[in-house]
Amino acid sequence: TIRSLLQASVSPDTYSENSAPFAAAFTWGCTSCWGSKRGYYHAIHLPLILIELETAGGSFLGAVDELSLVLVCAGIAAAMAVLPHTGTSDRALCRRGLLINLLAGDFVEVCYPYMDRSVIVNIAGYLGSGLSCSTLVFFSKPGEIPSSLAYLPWAFCVALAGQNWSA
């Protein structure tokens, strides 16, 4: 099943001996960002999230979505909204994108033009996507796959996934 494949790739059984779960999570995050920018999100990622939610109650791919797409995009939108060289209309769009992403997680496309215009923003977006997913695995309980939900305010996604998170 999808869940067992995810479990095998990112389950942090032995942190000290094995960095493979962190590398796998980093790859999931970067691949999610890349796929979303190329139109694969609705064709592949979203259906897998729905299947995983149906069978497992929570979704690792939902957490990947929230971290690698929604929150990275929110960060890019926040940065663009406060940078002095951002035009008035771009600033308004970025503020709207930031608000929608933090409250509904459904406007990740707002950051793609800025990623396409700047190599630095693009690299930072991919690094943020990968590192956020690696961090998710790092803070998860050994032997458990971290999961969450998508399309909720980000704080609710974390709170509702509480049984798989450790402090």
PDB file of C-alpha atoms in Angstrom:
ATOM      1  CA  THR A   1       0.000   0.000   0.000  1.00  0.00           C
ATOM      2  CA  ILE A   2       0.987   3.632  -0.288  1.00  0.00           C
ATOM      3  CA  ARG A   3       1.263   3.913   3.493  1.00  0.00           C
ATOM      4  CA  SER A   4       3.712   1.015   3.785  1.00  0.00           C
ATOM      5  CA  LEU A   5       5.892   2.450   1.004  1.00  0.00           C
ATOM      6  CA  LEU A   6       5.993   5.796   2.794  1.00  0.00           C
ATOM      7  CA  GLN A   7       6.665   4.037   6.093  1.00  0.00           C
ATOM      8  CA  ALA A   8       9.628   2.225   4.576  1.00  0.00           C
ATOM      9  CA  SER A   9      11.093   5.392   3.093  1.00  0.00           C
ATOM     10  CA  VAL A  10      10.857   7.838   6.002  1.00  0.00           C
ATOM     11  CA  SER A  11      10.410   5.906   9.234  1.00  0.00           C
ATOM     12  CA  PRO A  12      13.226   7.069  11.525  1.00  0.00           C
ATOM     13  CA  ASP A  13      14.016   3.794  13.302  1.00  0.00           C
ATOM     14  CA  THR A  14      17.669   4.515  13.912  1.00  0.00           C
ATOM     15  CA  TYR A  15      18.645   8.187  13.734  1.00  0.00           C
ATOM     16  CA  SER A  16      22.254   7.758  14.722  1.00  0.00           C
ATOM     17  CA  GLU A  17      23.056   5.020  12.243  1.00  0.00           C
ATOM     18  CA  ASN A  18      20.932   5.939   9.268  1.00  0.00           C
ATOM     19  CA  SER A  19      20.410   9.250   7.503  1.00  0.00           C
ATOM     20  CA  ALA A  20      18.265   7.650   4.776  1.00  0.00           C
ATOM     21  CA  PRO A  21      14.916   8.738   6.325  1.00  0.00           C
ATOM     22  CA  PHE A  22      16.069  12.373   6.317  1.00  0.00           C
ATOM     23  CA  ALA A  23      17.333  12.126   2.739  1.00  0.00           C
ATOM     24  CA  ALA A  24      14.058  10.466   1.674  1.00  0.00           C
ATOM     25  CA  ALA A  25      12.005  13.181   3.400  1.00  0.00           C
ATOM     26  CA  PHE A  26      14.180  15.896   1.814  1.00  0.00           C
ATOM     27  CA  THR A  27      13.576  14.261  -1.576  1.00  0.00           C
ATOM     28  CA  TRP A  28       9.805  14.032  -0.954  1.00  0.00           C
ATOM     29  CA  GLY A  29       9.753  17.764  -0.137  1.00  0.00           C
ATOM     30  CA  CYS A  30      11.783  18.845  -3.168  1.00  0.00           C
ATOM     31  CA  THR A  31       9.855  16.516  -5.480  1.00  0.00           C
ATOM     32  CA  SER A  32       6.573  17.891  -4.162  1.00  0.00           C
ATOM     33  CA  CYS A  33       7.698  21.447  -4.921  1.00  0.00           C
ATOM     34  CA  TRP A  34       9.001  20.506  -8.363  1.00  0.00           C
ATOM     35  CA  GLY A  35       5.864  18.532  -9.237  1.00  0.00           C
ATOM     36  CA  SER A  36       3.547  21.282  -8.103  1.00  0.00           C
ATOM     37  CA  LYS A  37       5.339  23.824 -10.286  1.00  0.00           C
ATOM     38  CA  ARG A  38       4.885  21.531 -13.282  1.00  0.00           C
ATOM     39  CA  GLY A  39       1.232  20.639 -12.792  1.00  0.00           C
ATOM     40  CA  TYR A  40       1.623  17.200 -11.224  1.00  0.00           C
ATOM     41  CA  TYR A  41       0.065  18.134  -7.890  1.00  0.00           C
ATOM     42  CA  HIS A  42      -3.580  17.606  -8.889  1.00  0.00           C
ATOM     43  CA  ALA A  43      -2.801  14.591 -11.051  1.00  0.00           C
ATOM     44  CA  ILE A  44      -0.572  12.675  -8.620  1.00  0.00           C
ATOM     45  CA  HIS A  45       0.046  14.256  -5.210  1.00  0.00           C
ATOM     46  CA  LEU A  46      -3.524  15.181  -4.245  1.00  0.00           C
ATOM     47  CA  PRO A  47      -5.025  11.780  -5.149  1.00  0.00           C
ATOM     48  CA  LEU A  48      -2.300  10.063  -3.109  1.00  0.00           C
ATOM     49  CA  ILE A  49      -3.095  12.326  -0.140  1.00  0.00           C
ATOM     50  CA  LEU A  50      -6.771  11.386  -0.412  1.00  0.00           C
ATOM     51  CA  ILE A  51      -6.019   7.669  -0.645  1.00  0.00           C
ATOM     52  CA  GLU A  52      -3.681   7.884   2.330  1.00  0.00           C
ATOM     53  CA  LEU A  53      -6.252   9.840   4.372  1.00  0.00           C
ATOM     54  CA  GLU A  54      -8.899   7.248   3.548  1.00  0.00           C
ATOM     55  CA  THR A  55      -6.757   4.317   4.643  1.00  0.00           C
ATOM     56  CA  ALA A  56      -4.700   5.761   7.490  1.00  0.00           C
ATOM     57  CA  GLY A  57      -6.582   8.681   9.007  1.00  0.00           C
ATOM     58  CA  GLY A  58      -3.622  11.024   8.605  1.00  0.00           C
ATOM     59  CA  SER A  59      -1.380  11.618   5.663  1.00  0.00           C
ATOM     60  CA  PHE A  60       2.393  11.913   5.428  1.00  0.00           C
ATOM     61  CA  LEU A  61       1.891  13.403   1.975  1.00  0.00           C
ATOM     62  CA  GLY A  62      -0.575  15.866   3.531  1.00  0.00           C
ATOM     63  CA  ALA A  63       2.183  16.927   5.906  1.00  0.00           C
ATOM     64  CA  VAL A  64       4.578  17.180   2.958  1.00  0.00           C
ATOM     65  CA  ASP A  65       1.994  19.339   1.173  1.00  0.00           C
ATOM     66  CA  GLU A  66       1.593  21.618   4.171  1.00  0.00           C
ATOM     67  CA  LEU A  67       5.323  22.007   4.763  1.00  0.00           C
ATOM     68  CA  SER A  68       6.865  21.939   1.309  1.00  0.00           C
ATOM     69  CA  LEU A  69       4.191  23.848  -0.555  1.00  0.00           C
ATOM     70  CA  VAL A  70       1.918  25.856   1.724  1.00  0.00           C
ATOM     71  CA  LEU A  71       4.360  27.127   4.335  1.00  0.00           C
ATOM     72  CA  VAL A  72       7.266  27.610   1.929  1.00  0.00           C
ATOM     73  CA  CYS A  73       4.976  29.604  -0.334  1.00  0.00           C
ATOM     74  CA  ALA A  74       3.707  31.586   2.642  1.00  0.00           C
ATOM     75  CA  GLY A  75       7.310  32.426   3.531  1.00  0.00           C
ATOM     76  CA  ILE A  76       8.098  33.574  -0.002  1.00  0.00           C
ATOM     77  CA  ALA A  77       4.889  35.623  -0.125  1.00  0.00           C
ATOM     78  CA  ALA A  78       5.699  37.216   3.254  1.00  0.00           C
ATOM     79  CA  ALA A  79       9.196  38.125   2.103  1.00  0.00           C
ATOM     80  CA  MET A  80       7.964  39.590  -1.177  1.00  0.00           C
ATOM     81  CA  ALA A  81       5.257  41.571   0.647  1.00  0.00           C
ATOM     82  CA  VAL A  82       7.806  43.403   2.801  1.00  0.00           C
ATOM     83  CA  LEU A  83      10.671  43.864   0.336  1.00  0.00           C
ATOM     84  CA  PRO A  84      10.931  47.503  -0.745  1.00  0.00           C
ATOM     85  CA  HIS A  85      11.440  46.721  -4.443  1.00  0.00           C
ATOM     86  CA  THR A  86       8.144  44.794  -4.699  1.00  0.00           C
ATOM     87  CA  GLY A  87       5.525  46.739  -6.628  1.00  0.00           C
ATOM     88  CA  THR A  88       2.199  47.757  -5.103  1.00  0.00           C
ATOM     89  CA  SER A  89       0.123  45.182  -6.977  1.00  0.00           C
ATOM     90  CA  ASP A  90       2.644  42.401  -6.253  1.00  0.00           C
ATOM     91  CA  ARG A  91       2.700  43.394  -2.591  1.00  0.00           C
ATOM     92  CA  ALA A  92      -1.111  43.173  -2.394  1.00  0.00           C
ATOM     93  CA  LEU A  93      -1.084  39.793  -4.163  1.00  0.00           C
ATOM     94  CA  CYS A  94       1.566  38.453  -1.798  1.00  0.00           C
ATOM     95  CA  ARG A  95      -0.334  39.630   1.286  1.00  0.00           C
ATOM     96  CA  ARG A  96      -3.448  37.900  -0.059  1.00  0.00           C
ATOM     97  CA  GLY A  97      -1.445  34.742  -0.851  1.00  0.00           C
ATOM     98  CA  LEU A  98       0.097  34.735   2.615  1.00  0.00           C
ATOM     99  CA  LEU A  99      -3.290  35.052   4.288  1.00  0.00           C
ATOM    100  CA  ILE A 100      -4.946  32.388   2.133  1.00  0.00           C
ATOM    101  CA  ASN A 101      -2.065  29.948   2.592  1.00  0.00           C
ATOM    102  CA  LEU A 102      -1.968  30.327   6.370  1.00  0.00           C
ATOM    103  CA  LEU A 103      -5.747  30.081   6.735  1.00  0.00           C
ATOM    104  CA  ALA A 104      -6.664  27.574   4.018  1.00  0.00           C
ATOM    105  CA  GLY A 105      -3.466  26.222   2.472  1.00  0.00           C
ATOM    106  CA  ASP A 106      -4.765  26.605  -1.044  1.00  0.00           C
ATOM    107  CA  PHE A 107      -2.886  29.322  -2.953  1.00  0.00           C
ATOM    108  CA  VAL A 108       0.641  28.012  -3.379  1.00  0.00           C
ATOM    109  CA  GLU A 109       0.778  29.195  -6.972  1.00  0.00           C
ATOM    110  CA  VAL A 110       1.198  32.782  -5.761  1.00  0.00           C
ATOM    111  CA  CYS A 111       4.928  32.241  -5.157  1.00  0.00           C
ATOM    112  CA  TYR A 112       5.820  30.531  -8.441  1.00  0.00           C
ATOM    113  CA  PRO A 113       6.338  33.700 -10.505  1.00  0.00           C
ATOM    114  CA  TYR A 114       8.791  34.967  -7.870  1.00  0.00           C
ATOM    115  CA  MET A 115      10.588  31.620  -7.814  1.00  0.00           C
ATOM    116  CA  ASP A 116      10.822  31.706 -11.610  1.00  0.00           C
ATOM    117  CA  ARG A 117      12.196  35.266 -11.632  1.00  0.00           C
ATOM    118  CA  SER A 118      14.949  34.709  -9.090  1.00  0.00           C
ATOM    119  CA  VAL A 119      17.402  31.820  -8.879  1.00  0.00           C
ATOM    120  CA  ILE A 120      18.001  32.644  -5.204  1.00  0.00           C
ATOM    121  CA  VAL A 121      14.283  32.554  -4.345  1.00  0.00           C
ATOM    122  CA  ASN A 122      13.910  29.335  -6.351  1.00  0.00           C
ATOM    123  CA  ILE A 123      16.810  27.620  -4.562  1.00  0.00           C
ATOM    124  CA  ALA A 124      15.546  28.880  -1.198  1.00  0.00           C
ATOM    125  CA  GLY A 125      12.075  27.490  -1.984  1.00  0.00           C
ATOM    126  CA  TYR A 126      13.463  24.057  -2.826  1.00  0.00           C
ATOM    127  CA  LEU A 127      15.746  24.038   0.226  1.00  0.00           C
ATOM    128  CA  GLY A 128      12.843  25.089   2.432  1.00  0.00           C
ATOM    129  CA  SER A 129      10.709  22.325   0.956  1.00  0.00           C
ATOM    130  CA  GLY A 130      13.328  19.656   1.549  1.00  0.00           C
ATOM    131  CA  LEU A 131      14.516  20.825   4.959  1.00  0.00           C
ATOM    132  CA  SER A 132      10.982  21.231   6.321  1.00  0.00           C
ATOM    133  CA  CYS A 133      10.171  17.613   5.474  1.00  0.00           C
ATOM    134  CA  SER A 134      13.464  16.382   6.936  1.00  0.00           C
ATOM    135  CA  THR A 135      12.644  18.321  10.106  1.00  0.00           C
ATOM    136  CA  LEU A 136       9.228  16.665  10.205  1.00  0.00           C
ATOM    137  CA  VAL A 137      10.876  13.234  10.183  1.00  0.00           C
ATOM    138  CA  PHE A 138      13.502  14.304  12.721  1.00  0.00           C
ATOM    139  CA  PHE A 139      10.851  15.314  15.265  1.00  0.00           C
ATOM    140  CA  SER A 140       8.626  12.294  14.703  1.00  0.00           C
ATOM    141  CA  LYS A 141       8.601   9.329  17.044  1.00  0.00           C
ATOM    142  CA  PRO A 142      10.923   6.472  16.047  1.00  0.00           C
ATOM    143  CA  GLY A 143       9.075   3.787  14.115  1.00  0.00           C
ATOM    144  CA  GLU A 144       6.113   6.022  13.265  1.00  0.00           C
ATOM    145  CA  ILE A 145       5.414   7.852  10.070  1.00  0.00           C
ATOM    146  CA  PRO A 146       4.558  11.499  10.718  1.00  0.00           C
ATOM    147  CA  SER A 147       1.236  12.557   9.293  1.00  0.00           C
ATOM    148  CA  SER A 148      -1.060  15.520   9.101  1.00  0.00           C
ATOM    149  CA  LEU A 149      -3.967  16.866   7.131  1.00  0.00           C
ATOM    150  CA  ALA A 150      -4.062  19.327   4.270  1.00  0.00           C
ATOM    151  CA  TYR A 151      -6.357  22.237   3.456  1.00  0.00           C
ATOM    152  CA  LEU A 152      -6.760  23.438   7.023  1.00  0.00           C
ATOM    153  CA  PRO A 153      -5.105  26.377   8.762  1.00  0.00           C
ATOM    154  CA  TRP A 154      -1.538  25.250   9.416  1.00  0.00           C
ATOM    155  CA  ALA A 155      -1.843  25.367  13.210  1.00  0.00           C
ATOM    156  CA  PHE A 156      -4.823  22.979  13.041  1.00  0.00           C
ATOM    157  CA  CYS A 157      -2.872  20.608  10.791  1.00  0.00           C
ATOM    158  CA  VAL A 158      -0.199  20.308  13.465  1.00  0.00           C
ATOM    159  CA  ALA A 159      -2.679  20.061  16.354  1.00  0.00           C
ATOM    160  CA  LEU A 160      -4.815  17.403  14.672  1.00  0.00           C
ATOM    161  CA  ALA A 161      -1.786  15.274  13.885  1.00  0.00           C
ATOM    162  CA  GLY A 162      -0.734  15.275  17.541  1.00  0.00           C
ATOM    163  CA  GLN A 163      -0.549  11.525  18.054  1.00  0.00           C
ATOM    164  CA  ASN A 164       2.350  11.265  15.604  1.00  0.00           C
ATOM    165  CA  TRP A 165       4.363  14.254  16.791  1.00  0.00           C
ATOM    166  CA  SER A 166       6.736  14.556  19.693  1.00  0.00           C
ATOM    167  CA  ALA A 167       7.942  17.718  21.345  1.00  0.00           C
TER     168      ALA A 167
END
